[in-house]
C-alpha positions as a Markdown table, in Angstrom:
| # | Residue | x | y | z |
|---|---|---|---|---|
| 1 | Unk | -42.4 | -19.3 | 4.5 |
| 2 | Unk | -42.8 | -19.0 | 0.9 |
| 3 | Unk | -39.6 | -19.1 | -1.2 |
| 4 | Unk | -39.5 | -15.5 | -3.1 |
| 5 | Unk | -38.0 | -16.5 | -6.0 |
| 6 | Unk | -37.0 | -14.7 | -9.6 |
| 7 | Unk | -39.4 | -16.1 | -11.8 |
| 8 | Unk | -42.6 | -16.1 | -8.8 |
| 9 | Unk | -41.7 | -11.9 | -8.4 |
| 10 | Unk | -41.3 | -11.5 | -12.1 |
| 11 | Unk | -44.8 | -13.1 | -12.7 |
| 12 | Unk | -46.5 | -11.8 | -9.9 |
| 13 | Unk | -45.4 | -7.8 | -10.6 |
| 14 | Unk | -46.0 | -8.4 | -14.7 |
| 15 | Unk | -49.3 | -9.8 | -14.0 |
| 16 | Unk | -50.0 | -6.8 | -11.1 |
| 17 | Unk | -48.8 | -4.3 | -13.4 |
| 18 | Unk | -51.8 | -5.7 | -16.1 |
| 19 | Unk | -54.8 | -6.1 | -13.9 |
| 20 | Unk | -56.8 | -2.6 | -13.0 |
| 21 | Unk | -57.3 | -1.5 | -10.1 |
| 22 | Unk | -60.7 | -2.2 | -8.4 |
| 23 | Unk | -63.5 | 0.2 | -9.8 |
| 24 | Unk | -65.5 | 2.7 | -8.1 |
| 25 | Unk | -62.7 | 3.4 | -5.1 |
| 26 | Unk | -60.7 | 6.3 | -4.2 |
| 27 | Unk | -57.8 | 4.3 | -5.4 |
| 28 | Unk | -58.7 | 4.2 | -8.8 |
| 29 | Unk | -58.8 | 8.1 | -9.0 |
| 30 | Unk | -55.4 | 8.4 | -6.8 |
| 31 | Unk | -54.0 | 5.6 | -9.7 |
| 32 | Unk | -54.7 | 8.0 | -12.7 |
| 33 | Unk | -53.0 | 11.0 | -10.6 |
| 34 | Unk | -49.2 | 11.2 | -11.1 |
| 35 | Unk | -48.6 | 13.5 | -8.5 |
| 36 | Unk | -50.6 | 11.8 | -5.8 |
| 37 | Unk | -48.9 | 8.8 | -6.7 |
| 38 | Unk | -45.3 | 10.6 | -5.9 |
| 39 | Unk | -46.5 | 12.3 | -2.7 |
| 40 | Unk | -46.6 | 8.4 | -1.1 |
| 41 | Unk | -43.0 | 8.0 | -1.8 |
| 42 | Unk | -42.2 | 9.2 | 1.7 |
| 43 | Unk | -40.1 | 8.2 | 4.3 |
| 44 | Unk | -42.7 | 5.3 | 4.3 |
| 45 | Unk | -41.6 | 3.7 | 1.6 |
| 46 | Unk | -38.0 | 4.6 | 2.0 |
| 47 | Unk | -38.1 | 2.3 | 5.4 |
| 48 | Unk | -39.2 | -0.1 | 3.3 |
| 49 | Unk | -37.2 | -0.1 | 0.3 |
| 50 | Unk | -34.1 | 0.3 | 2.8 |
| 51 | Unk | -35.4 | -3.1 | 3.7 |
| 52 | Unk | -35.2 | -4.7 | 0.8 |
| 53 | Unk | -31.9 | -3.2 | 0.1 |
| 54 | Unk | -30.0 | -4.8 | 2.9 |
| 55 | Unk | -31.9 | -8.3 | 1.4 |
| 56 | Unk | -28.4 | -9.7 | 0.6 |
| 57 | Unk | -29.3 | -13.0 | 0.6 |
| 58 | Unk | -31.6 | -12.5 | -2.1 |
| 59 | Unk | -30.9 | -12.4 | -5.8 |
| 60 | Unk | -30.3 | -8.4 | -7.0 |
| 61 | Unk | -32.6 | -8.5 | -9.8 |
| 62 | Unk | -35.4 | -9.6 | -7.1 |
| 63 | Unk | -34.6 | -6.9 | -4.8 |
| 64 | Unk | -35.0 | -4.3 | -8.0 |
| 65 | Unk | -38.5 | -6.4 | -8.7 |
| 66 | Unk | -39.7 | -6.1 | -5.4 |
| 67 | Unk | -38.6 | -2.3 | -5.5 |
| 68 | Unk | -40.3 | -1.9 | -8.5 |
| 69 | Unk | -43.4 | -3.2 | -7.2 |
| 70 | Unk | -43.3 | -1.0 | -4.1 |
| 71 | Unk | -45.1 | 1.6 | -5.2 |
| 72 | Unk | -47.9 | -0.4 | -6.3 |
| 73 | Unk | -48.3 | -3.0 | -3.4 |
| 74 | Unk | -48.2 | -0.9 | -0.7 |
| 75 | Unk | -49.1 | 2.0 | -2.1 |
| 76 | Unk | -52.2 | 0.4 | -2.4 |
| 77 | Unk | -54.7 | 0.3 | 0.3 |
| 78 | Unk | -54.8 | -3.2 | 1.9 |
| 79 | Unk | -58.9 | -3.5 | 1.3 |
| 80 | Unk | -58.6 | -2.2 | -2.5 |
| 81 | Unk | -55.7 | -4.6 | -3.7 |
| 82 | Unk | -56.4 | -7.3 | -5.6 |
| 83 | Unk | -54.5 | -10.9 | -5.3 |
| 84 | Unk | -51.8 | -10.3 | -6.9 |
| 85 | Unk | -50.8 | -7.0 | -5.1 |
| 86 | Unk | -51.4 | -9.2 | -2.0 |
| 87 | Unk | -48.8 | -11.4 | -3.2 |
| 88 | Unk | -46.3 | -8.4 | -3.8 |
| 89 | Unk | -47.1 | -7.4 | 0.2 |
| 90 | Unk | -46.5 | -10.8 | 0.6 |
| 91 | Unk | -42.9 | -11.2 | -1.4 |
| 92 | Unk | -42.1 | -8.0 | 0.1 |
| 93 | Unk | -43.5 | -8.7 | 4.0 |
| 94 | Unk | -41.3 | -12.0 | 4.1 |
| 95 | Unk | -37.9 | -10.0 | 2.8 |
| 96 | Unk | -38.4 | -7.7 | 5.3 |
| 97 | Unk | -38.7 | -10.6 | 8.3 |
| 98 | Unk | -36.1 | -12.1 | 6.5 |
| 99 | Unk | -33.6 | -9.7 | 7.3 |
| 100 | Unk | -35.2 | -8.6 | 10.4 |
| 101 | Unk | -33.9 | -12.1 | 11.1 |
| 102 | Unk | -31.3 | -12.0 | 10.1 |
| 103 | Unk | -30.3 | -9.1 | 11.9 |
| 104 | Unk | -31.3 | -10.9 | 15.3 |
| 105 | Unk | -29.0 | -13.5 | 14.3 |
| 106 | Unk | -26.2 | -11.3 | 14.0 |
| 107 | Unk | -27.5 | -9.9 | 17.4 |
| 108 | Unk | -27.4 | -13.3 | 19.0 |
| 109 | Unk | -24.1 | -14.2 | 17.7 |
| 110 | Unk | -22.5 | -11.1 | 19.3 |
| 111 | Unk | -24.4 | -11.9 | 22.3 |
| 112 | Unk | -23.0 | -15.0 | 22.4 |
| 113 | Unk | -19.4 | -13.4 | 22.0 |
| 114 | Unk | -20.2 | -11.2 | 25.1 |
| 115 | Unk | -21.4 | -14.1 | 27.0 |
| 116 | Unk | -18.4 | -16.1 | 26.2 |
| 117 | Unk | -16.4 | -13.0 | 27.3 |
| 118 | Unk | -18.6 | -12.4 | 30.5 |
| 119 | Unk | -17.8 | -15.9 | 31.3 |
| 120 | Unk | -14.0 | -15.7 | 30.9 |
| 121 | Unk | -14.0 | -12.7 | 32.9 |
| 122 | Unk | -15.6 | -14.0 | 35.5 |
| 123 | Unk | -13.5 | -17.3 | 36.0 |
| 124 | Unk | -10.6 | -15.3 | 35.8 |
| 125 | Unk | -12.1 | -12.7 | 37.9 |
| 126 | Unk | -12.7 | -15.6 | 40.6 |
| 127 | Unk | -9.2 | -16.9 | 39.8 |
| 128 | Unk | -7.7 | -13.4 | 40.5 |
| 129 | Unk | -9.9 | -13.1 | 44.1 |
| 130 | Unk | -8.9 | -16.8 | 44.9 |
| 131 | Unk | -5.3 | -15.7 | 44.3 |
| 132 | Unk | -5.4 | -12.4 | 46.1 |
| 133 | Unk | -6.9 | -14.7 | 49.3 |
| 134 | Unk | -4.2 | -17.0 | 48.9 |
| 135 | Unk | -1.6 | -14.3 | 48.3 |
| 136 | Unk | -3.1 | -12.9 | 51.5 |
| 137 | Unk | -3.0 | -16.1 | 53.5 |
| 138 | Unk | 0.1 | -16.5 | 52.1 |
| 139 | Unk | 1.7 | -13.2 | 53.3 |
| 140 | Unk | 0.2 | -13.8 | 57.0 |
| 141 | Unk | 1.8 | -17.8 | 57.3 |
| 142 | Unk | 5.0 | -16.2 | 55.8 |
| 143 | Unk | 4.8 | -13.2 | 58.6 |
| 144 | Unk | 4.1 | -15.9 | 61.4 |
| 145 | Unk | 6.3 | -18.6 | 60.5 |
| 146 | Unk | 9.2 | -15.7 | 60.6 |
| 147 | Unk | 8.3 | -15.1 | 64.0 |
| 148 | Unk | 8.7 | -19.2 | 64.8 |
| 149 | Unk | 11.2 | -19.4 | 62.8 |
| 150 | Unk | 13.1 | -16.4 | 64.7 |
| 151 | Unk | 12.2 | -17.8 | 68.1 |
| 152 | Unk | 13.6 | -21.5 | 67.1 |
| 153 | Unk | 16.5 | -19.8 | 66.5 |
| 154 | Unk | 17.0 | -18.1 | 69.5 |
| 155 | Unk | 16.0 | -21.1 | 71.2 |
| 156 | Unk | 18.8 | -23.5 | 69.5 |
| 157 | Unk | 21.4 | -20.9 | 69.9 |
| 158 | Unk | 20.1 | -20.7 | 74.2 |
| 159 | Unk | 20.6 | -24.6 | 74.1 |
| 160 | Unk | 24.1 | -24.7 | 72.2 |
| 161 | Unk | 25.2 | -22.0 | 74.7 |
| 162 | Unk | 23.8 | -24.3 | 77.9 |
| 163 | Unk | 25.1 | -27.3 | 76.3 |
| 164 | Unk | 28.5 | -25.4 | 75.7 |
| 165 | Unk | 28.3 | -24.1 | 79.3 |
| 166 | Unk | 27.4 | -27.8 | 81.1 |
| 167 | Unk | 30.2 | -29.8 | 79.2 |
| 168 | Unk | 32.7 | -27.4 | 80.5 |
| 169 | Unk | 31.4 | -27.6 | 83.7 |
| 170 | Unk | 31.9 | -31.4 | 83.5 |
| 171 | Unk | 35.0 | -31.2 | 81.9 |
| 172 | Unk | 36.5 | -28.6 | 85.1 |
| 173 | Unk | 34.4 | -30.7 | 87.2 |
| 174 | Unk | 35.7 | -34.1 | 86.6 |
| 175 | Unk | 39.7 | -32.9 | 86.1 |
| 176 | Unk | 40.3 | -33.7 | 89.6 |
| 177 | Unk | 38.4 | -36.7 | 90.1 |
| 178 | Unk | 39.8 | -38.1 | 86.6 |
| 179 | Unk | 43.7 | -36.9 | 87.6 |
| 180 | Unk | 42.7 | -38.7 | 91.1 |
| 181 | Unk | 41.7 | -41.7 | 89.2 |
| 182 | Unk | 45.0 | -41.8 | 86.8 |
| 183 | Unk | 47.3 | -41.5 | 89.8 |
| 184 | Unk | 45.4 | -44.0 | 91.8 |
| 185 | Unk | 45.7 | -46.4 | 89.0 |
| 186 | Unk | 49.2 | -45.4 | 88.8 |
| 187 | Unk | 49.8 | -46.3 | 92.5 |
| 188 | Unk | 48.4 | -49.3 | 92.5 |
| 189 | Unk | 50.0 | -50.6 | 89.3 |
| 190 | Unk | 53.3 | -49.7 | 91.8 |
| 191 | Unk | 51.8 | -51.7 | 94.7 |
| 192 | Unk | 50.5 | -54.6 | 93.8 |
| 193 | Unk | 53.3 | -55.3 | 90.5 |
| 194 | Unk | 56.3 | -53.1 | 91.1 |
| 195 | Unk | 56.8 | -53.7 | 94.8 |
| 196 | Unk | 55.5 | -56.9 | 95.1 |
| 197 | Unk | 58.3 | -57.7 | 92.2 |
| 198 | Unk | 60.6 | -55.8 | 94.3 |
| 199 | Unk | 59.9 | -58.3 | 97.5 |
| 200 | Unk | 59.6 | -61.3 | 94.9 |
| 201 | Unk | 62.4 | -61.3 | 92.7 |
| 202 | Unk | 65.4 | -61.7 | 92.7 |
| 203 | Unk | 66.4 | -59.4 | 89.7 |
| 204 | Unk | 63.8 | -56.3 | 90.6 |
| 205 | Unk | 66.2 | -53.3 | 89.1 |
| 206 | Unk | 63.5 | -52.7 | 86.5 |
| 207 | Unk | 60.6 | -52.7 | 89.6 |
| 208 | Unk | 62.4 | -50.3 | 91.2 |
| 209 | Unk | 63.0 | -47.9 | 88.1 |
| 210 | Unk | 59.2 | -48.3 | 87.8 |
| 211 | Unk | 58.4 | -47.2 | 91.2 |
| 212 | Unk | 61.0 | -44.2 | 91.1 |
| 213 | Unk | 58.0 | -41.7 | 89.7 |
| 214 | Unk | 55.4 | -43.2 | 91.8 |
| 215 | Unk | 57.6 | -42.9 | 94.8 |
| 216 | Unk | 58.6 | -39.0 | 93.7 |
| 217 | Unk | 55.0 | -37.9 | 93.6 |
| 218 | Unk | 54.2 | -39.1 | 97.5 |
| 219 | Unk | 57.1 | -36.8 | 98.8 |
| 220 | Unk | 58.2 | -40.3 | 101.0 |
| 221 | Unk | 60.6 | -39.7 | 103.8 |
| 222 | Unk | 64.4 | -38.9 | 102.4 |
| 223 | Unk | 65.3 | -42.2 | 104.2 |
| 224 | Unk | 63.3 | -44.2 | 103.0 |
| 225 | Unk | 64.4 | -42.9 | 99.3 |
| 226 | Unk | 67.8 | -43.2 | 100.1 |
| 227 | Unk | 67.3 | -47.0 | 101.7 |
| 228 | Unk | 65.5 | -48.2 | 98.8 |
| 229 | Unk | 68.2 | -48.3 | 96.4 |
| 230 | Unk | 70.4 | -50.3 | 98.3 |
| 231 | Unk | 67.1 | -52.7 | 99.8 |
| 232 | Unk | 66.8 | -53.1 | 95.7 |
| 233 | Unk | 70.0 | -54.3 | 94.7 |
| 234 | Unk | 70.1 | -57.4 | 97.3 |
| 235 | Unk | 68.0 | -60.5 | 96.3 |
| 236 | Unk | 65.5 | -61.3 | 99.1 |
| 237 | Unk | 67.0 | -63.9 | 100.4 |
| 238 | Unk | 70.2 | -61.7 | 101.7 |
| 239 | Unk | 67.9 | -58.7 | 103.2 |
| 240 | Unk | 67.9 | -58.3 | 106.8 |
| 241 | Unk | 64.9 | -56.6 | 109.3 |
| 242 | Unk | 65.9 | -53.7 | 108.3 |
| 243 | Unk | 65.1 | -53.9 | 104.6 |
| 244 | Unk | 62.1 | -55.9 | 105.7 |
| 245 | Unk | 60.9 | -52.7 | 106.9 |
| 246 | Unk | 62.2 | -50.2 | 104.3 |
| 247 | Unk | 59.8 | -52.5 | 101.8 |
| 248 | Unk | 56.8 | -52.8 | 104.8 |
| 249 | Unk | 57.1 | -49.2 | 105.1 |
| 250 | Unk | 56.7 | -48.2 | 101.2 |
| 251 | Unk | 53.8 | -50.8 | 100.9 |
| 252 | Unk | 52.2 | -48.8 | 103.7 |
| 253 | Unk | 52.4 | -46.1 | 102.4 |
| 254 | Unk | 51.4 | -46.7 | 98.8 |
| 255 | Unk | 48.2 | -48.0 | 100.2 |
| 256 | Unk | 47.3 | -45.2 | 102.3 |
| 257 | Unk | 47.7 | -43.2 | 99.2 |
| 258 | Unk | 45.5 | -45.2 | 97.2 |
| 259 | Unk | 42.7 | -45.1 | 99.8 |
| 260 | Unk | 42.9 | -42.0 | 99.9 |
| 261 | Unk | 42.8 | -41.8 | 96.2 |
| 262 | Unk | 39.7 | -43.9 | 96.0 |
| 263 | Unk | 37.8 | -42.1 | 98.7 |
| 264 | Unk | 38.2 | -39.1 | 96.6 |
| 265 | Unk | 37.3 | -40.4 | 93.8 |
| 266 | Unk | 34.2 | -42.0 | 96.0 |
| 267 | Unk | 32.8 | -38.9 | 97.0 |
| 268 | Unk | 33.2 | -36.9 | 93.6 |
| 269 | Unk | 31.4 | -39.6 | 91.8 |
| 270 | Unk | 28.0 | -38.1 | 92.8 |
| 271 | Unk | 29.0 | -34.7 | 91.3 |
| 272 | Unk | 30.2 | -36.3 | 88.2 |
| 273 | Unk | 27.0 | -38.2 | 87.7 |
| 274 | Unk | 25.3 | -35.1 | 88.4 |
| 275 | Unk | 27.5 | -32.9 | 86.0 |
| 276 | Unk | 27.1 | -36.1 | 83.2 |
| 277 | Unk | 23.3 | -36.0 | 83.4 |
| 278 | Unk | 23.3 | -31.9 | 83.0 |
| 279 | Unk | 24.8 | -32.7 | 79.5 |
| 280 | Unk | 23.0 | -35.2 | 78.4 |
| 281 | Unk | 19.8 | -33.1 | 79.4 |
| 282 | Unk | 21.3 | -30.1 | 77.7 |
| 283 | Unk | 22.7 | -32.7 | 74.6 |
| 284 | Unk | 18.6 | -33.6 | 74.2 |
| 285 | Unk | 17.6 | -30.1 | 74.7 |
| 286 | Unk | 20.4 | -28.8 | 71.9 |
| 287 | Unk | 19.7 | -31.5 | 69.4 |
| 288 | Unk | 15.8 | -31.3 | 70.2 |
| 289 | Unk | 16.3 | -26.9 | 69.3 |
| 290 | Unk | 18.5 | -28.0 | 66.4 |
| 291 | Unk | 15.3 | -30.1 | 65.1 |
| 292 | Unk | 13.1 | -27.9 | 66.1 |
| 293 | Unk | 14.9 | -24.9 | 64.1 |
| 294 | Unk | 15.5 | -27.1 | 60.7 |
| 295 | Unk | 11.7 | -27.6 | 60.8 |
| 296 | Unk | 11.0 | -24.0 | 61.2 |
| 297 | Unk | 13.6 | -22.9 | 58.4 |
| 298 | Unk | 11.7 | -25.8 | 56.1 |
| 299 | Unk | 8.4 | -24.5 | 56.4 |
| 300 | Unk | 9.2 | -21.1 | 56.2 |
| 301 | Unk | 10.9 | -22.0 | 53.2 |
| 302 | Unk | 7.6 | -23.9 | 52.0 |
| 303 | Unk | 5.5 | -20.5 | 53.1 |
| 304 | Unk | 8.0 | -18.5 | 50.7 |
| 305 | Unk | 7.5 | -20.5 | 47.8 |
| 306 | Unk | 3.8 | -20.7 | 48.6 |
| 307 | Unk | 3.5 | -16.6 | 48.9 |
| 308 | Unk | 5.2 | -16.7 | 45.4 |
| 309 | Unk | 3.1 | -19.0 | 43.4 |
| 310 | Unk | 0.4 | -17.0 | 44.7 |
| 311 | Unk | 1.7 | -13.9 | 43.7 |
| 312 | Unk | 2.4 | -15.2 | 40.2 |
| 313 | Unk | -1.0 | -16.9 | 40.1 |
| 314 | Unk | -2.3 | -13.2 | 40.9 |
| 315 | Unk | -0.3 | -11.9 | 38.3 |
| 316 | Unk | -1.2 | -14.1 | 35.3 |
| 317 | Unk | -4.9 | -13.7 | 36.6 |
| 318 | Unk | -4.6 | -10.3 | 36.1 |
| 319 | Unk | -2.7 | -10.1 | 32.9 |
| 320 | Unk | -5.5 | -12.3 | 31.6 |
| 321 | Unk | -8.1 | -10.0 | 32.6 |
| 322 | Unk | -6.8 | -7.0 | 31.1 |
| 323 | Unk | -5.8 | -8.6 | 27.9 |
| 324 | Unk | -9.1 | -9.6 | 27.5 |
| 325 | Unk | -11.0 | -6.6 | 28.5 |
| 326 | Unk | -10.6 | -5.4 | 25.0 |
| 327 | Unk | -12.0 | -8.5 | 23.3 |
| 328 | Unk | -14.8 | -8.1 | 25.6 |
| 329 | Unk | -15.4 | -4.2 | 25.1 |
| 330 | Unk | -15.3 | -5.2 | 21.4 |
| 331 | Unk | -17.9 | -7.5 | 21.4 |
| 332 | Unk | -20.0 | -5.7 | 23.6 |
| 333 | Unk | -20.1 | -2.6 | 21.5 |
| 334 | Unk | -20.7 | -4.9 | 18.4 |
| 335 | Unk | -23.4 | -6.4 | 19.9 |
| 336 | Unk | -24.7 | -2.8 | 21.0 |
| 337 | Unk | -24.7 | -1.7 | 17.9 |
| 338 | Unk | -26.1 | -4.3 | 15.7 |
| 339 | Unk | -29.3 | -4.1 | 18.8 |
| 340 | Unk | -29.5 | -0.5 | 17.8 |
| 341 | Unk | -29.4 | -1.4 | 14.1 |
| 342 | Unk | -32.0 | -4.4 | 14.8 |
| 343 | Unk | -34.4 | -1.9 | 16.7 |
| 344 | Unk | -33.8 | 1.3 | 14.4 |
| 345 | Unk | -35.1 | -1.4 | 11.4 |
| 346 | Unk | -37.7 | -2.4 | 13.6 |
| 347 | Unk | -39.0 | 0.4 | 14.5 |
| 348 | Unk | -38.7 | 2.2 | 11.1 |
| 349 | Unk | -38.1 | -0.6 | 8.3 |
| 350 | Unk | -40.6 | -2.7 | 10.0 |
| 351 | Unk | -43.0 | -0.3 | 11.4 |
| 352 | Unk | -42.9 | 1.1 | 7.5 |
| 353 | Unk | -44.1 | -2.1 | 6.7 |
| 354 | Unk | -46.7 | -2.8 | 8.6 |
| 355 | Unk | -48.1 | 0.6 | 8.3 |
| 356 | Unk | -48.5 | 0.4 | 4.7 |
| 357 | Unk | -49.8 | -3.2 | 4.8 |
| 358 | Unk | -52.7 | -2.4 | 7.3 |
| 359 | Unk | -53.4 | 0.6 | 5.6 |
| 360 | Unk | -57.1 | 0.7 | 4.1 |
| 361 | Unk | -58.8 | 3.2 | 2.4 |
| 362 | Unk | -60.4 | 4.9 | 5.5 |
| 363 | Unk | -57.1 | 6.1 | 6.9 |
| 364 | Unk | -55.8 | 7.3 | 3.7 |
| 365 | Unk | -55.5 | 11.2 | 3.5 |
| 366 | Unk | -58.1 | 13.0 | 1.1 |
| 367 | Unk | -56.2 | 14.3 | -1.8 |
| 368 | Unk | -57.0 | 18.0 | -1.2 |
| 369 | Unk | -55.4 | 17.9 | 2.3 |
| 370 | Unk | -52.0 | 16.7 | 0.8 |
């Protein structure tokens, strides 16, 4: 577009103002007439000359040349002007798009703005549904892995409590069989050491001493206690028949007693086995619940956490949104009202314009009808 410049507007309106109007036309009457000249300073021209006004851009002593030249450009009928009135329309035609333009510029940059916005509020929009899902999600894992977490601890503390109940069961169980198997012991430590030392040695005071307890505990025949003593105190080789027998006699008995012993302790292994086997089940099954319980409080710990980040990821989203909802209603009524200002100059700055640029002399009022 051509560049309207000082000294281009200065010429062109000086030489405008010099140069008659064509002859023989309705114009050159109107030109002569003061008053009909006025009456086209309507709201016309005023559309126009706002216009120029808002020509910022433009030096202010062109915008007061191109005002000045109004009146004769445009008031002049497009098919009676001569060049240089065309190039005044022209000037004055290229302001005008000039800051039609630029108004669409300023429309497009607060466009831009609310596009920008739109865009932000619908990321964060998204990131506020995504964390309302996940806070959802969140809230449902949590609720369930309560429940799991509840039963595994009602299931560890049934374990602990069989576990608790088996192991006494053992322990009343197995006192008899395990007092059995002490005295046994016992008993045969006295038959096969004690009175075999007794039989043996010639000094067997300490033997006898030994078996004294031993001897107490089978309840032996009062004889046979009272014999003993006496039996103890010779050496071997002086004992007659009947210390032979006292010492036959306790040896008997001793082993009785410690068959005895052993076939109760025979037929109460199988019970004990059983009894062992019941806590070692229940052992697996308590340590198994204990497991089973740390891993339910872990990941309802994990859900926790998990329904918190979401909740704060909600909340930021959210905070986000309505801090920037006033940005956005910002731009979007800037950008409203410069596209009202943009068609308002478009439809009377522009359409002001145009009118008086295509205006000929056939649509030009008579005089007497003004």
């Amino acid at each position: 577009a051509r560049e309207v410049s000082t000294l281009s507007c200065q010429k062109t309106l000086s030489s405008a103002k010099e140069m008659p109007a064509k002859k023989g036309t309705k114009r050159q009457v109107e030109a002569a007439t003061p008053v009909a000249k006025k009456s086209r300073a309507d709201a016309t021209f005023e559309g126009v000359a706002e216009a120029i006004q808002q020509a910022v851009d433009i030096p202010e002593v062109v915008r007061t040349m191109l005002l000045a030249g109004l009146p004769d450009g445009l008031g002049t009928p497009r098919d009676e002007r001569h060049e240089l009135q065309t190039g005044i329309v022209s000037m004055i035609g290229e302001v005008v798009l000039g800051v039609q333009a630029k108004l669409q510029e300023g429309v497009d940059a607060e466009a831009t703005k609310v596009g920008g916005a739109d865009g932000r509020r619908a990321e964060l929009g998204g990131l506020l549904a995504k964390a309302e899902a996940g806070l959802n999600a969140a809230a449902q894992d949590a609720q369930a892995l309560a429940a799991a977490h509840a039963a595994a601890e009602a299931t560890a503390e049934a374990a602990a409590a069989k576990l608790a109940e088996s192991q006494e069961a053992q322990r009343a169980g197995d006192a008899a069989m395990e007092q059995a198997q002490q005295s046994k012991a016992r008993l045969e430590m006295g038959l096969n050491v004690h009175l075999h030392g007794v039989v043996e040695a010639e000094e067997c005071e300490h033997h006898h001493q030994a078996l004294l307890p031993l001897l107490q505990e089978l309840a032996l025949d009062q004889s046979l206690m009272s014999a003993l003593p006496s039996v103890c105190a010779k050496p071997p080789s002086e004992r007659g028949a009947f210390d032979a027998m006292v010492l036959e006699q306790l040896g008997k008995t001793l082993g009785e007693k410690v068959a005895e012993l052993a076939m109760f302790v025979g037929e109460a292994a199988p019970a004990a086995q059983q009894r062992a086997a019941a806590v070692a089940e229940a052992q697996a099954g308590a340590e198994a619940a204990t497991a089973s319980r740390a891993s339910a409080v872990a990941a309802l710990e994990a859900s926790t956490l998990a329904e918190q980040a979401a909740k704060d990821a909600g909340q930021s989203a959210a905070a986000a949104l309505a801090a920037l909802e006033p940005e956005y209603m910002a731009a979007t009524q800037a950008r409203d009202e410069k596209r009202a200002a943009l068609e308002y100059f478009k439809a009377y700055s522009v359409g002001s314009f145009e009118l008086l640029r295509d205006k000929t002399s056939q649509t030009v009022a008579p005089t007497g009808g003004a």
